[in-house]
XYZ file of C-alpha atoms in Angstrom:
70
model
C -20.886 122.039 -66.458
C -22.712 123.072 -63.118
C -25.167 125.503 -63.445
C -27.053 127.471 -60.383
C -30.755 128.258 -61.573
C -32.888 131.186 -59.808
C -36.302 130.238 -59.864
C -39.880 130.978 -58.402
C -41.593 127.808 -57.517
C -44.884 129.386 -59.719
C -45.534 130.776 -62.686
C -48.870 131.952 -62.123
C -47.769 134.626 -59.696
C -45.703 137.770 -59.721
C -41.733 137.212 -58.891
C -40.723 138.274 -55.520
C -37.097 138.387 -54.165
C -37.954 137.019 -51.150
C -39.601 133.650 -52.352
C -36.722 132.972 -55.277
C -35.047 129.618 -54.694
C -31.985 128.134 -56.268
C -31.286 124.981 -57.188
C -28.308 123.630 -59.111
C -27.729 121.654 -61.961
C -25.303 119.630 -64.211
C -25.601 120.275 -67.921
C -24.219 120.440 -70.794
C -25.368 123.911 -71.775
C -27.401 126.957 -70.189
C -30.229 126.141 -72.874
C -30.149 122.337 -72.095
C -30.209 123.476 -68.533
C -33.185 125.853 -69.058
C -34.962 123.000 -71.105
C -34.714 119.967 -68.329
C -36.189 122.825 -65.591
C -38.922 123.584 -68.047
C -39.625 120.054 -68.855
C -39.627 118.936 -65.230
C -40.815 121.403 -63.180
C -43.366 124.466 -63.198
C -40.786 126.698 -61.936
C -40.504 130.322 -63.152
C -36.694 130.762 -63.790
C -35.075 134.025 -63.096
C -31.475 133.265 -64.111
C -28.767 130.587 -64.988
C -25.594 131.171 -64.114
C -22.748 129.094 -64.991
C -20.377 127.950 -61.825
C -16.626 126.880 -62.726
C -13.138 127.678 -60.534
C -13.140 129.176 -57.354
C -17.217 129.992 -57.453
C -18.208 126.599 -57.757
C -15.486 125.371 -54.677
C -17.433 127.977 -52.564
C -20.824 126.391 -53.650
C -19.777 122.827 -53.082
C -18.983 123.909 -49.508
C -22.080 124.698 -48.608
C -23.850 122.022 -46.798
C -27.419 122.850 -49.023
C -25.268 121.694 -52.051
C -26.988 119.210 -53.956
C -27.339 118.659 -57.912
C -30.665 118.444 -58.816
C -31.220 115.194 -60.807
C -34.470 114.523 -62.988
């Protein structure tokens, strides 16, 4: 499954809608998805949200679409 994850590149700072970032991810759950950013990254996640059908064709057209790998 393909998961897009909202995230501030910090922890130690508040959360600010203008600096979140998303990044997207293959997984085979939201947890396992939450654990490989946590384990990888310092990242401050926001959300996880699952991408299937017609959402996930509309992401995959963007040209910034790239599965992160770690």
């Amino acid at each position: 499954m393909i998961y897009k994850v909202f995230y501030q590149e910090t922890k130690d700072r508040n959360p600010k809608i203008e600096q979140t970032r998303a990044l997207h991810l293959e997984a085979d759950s939201e947890v396992t998805a939450r654990q490989l950013i946590e384990d990888h990254t310092p990242y401050n996640i926001e959300y996880i949200q699952l991408l299937e059908g017609n959402h996930l064709a509309y992401e995959q057209e963007n040209a910034d679409f790239k599965l992160m790998e770690f």
